[in-house]
Short mmCIF file of C-alpha atoms in Angstrom, two decimals:
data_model
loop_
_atom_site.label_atom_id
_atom_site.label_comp_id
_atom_site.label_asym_id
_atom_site.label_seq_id
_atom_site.Cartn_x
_atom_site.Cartn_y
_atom_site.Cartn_z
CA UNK A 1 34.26 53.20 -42.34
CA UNK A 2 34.27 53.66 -38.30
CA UNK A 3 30.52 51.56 -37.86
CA UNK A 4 31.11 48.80 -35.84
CA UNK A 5 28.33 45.45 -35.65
CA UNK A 6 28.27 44.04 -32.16
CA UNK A 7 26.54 41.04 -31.86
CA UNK A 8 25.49 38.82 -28.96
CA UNK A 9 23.76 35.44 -27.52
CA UNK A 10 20.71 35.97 -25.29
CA UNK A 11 23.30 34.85 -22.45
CA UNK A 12 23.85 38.35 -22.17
CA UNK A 13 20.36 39.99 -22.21
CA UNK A 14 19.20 37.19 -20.47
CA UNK A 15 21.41 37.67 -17.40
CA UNK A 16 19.21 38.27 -14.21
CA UNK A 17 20.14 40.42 -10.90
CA UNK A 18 19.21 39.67 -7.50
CA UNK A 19 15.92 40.79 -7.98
CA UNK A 20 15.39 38.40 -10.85
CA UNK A 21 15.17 41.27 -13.11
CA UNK A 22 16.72 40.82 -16.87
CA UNK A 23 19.81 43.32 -18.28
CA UNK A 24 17.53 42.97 -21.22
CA UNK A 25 18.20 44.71 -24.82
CA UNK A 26 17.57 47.96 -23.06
CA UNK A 27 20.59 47.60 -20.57
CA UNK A 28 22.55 46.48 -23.71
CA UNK A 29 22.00 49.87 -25.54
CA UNK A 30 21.67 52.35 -22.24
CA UNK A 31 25.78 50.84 -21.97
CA UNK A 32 26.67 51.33 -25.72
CA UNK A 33 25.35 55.06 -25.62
CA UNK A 34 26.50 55.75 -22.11
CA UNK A 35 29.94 54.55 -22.10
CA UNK A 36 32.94 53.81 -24.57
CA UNK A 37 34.41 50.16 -25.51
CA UNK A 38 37.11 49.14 -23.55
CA UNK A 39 40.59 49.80 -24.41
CA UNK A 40 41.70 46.34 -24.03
CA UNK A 41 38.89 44.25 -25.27
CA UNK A 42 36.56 46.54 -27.15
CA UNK A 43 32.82 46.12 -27.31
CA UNK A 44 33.01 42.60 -25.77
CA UNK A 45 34.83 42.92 -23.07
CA UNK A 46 32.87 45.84 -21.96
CA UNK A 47 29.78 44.18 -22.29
CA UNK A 48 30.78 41.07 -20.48
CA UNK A 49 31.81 42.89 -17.32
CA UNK A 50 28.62 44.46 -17.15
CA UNK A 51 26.43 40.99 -17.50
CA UNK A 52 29.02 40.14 -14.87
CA UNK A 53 28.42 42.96 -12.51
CA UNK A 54 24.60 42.55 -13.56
CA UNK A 55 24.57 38.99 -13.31
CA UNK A 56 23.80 37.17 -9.43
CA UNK A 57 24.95 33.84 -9.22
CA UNK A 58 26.20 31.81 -11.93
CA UNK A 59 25.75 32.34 -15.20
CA UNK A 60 22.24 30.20 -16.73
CA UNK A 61 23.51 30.52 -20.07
CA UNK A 62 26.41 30.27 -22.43
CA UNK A 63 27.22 34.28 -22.99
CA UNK A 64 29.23 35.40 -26.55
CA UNK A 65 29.74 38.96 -27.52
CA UNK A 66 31.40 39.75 -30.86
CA UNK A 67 31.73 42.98 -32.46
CA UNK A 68 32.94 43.27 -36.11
#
């Protein structure tokens, strides 16, 4: 009770800033300790801003968060 599984595609890890530099697994977690879900959207939603706000350009790859 109250453990939650997020899951992702490497769309999101995989997302690159200007500087060509990856969010990477490490972005993924420093967000998940640093901040809480969204309340409209949970996990996913606040994940996929950030690739957003990480990302420059369009996105390279297909990008699915899911949290269970």
């Amino acid at each position: 009770s109250g453990d939650t599984l997020v899951a992702y595609t490497d769309g999101a890890i995989e997302a690159r800033d200007s500087m060509g530099k990856f969010l990477g697994v490490a972005g993924i977690q420093k967000l998940l300790a640093m901040s809480g879900p969204a309340p409209n959207g949970g996990w996913p939603a606040t994940i996929l801003k950030t690739v957003e706000q990480h990302r420059q350009g369009p996105p390279a790859d297909d990008t699915l968060v899911v949290e269970i």
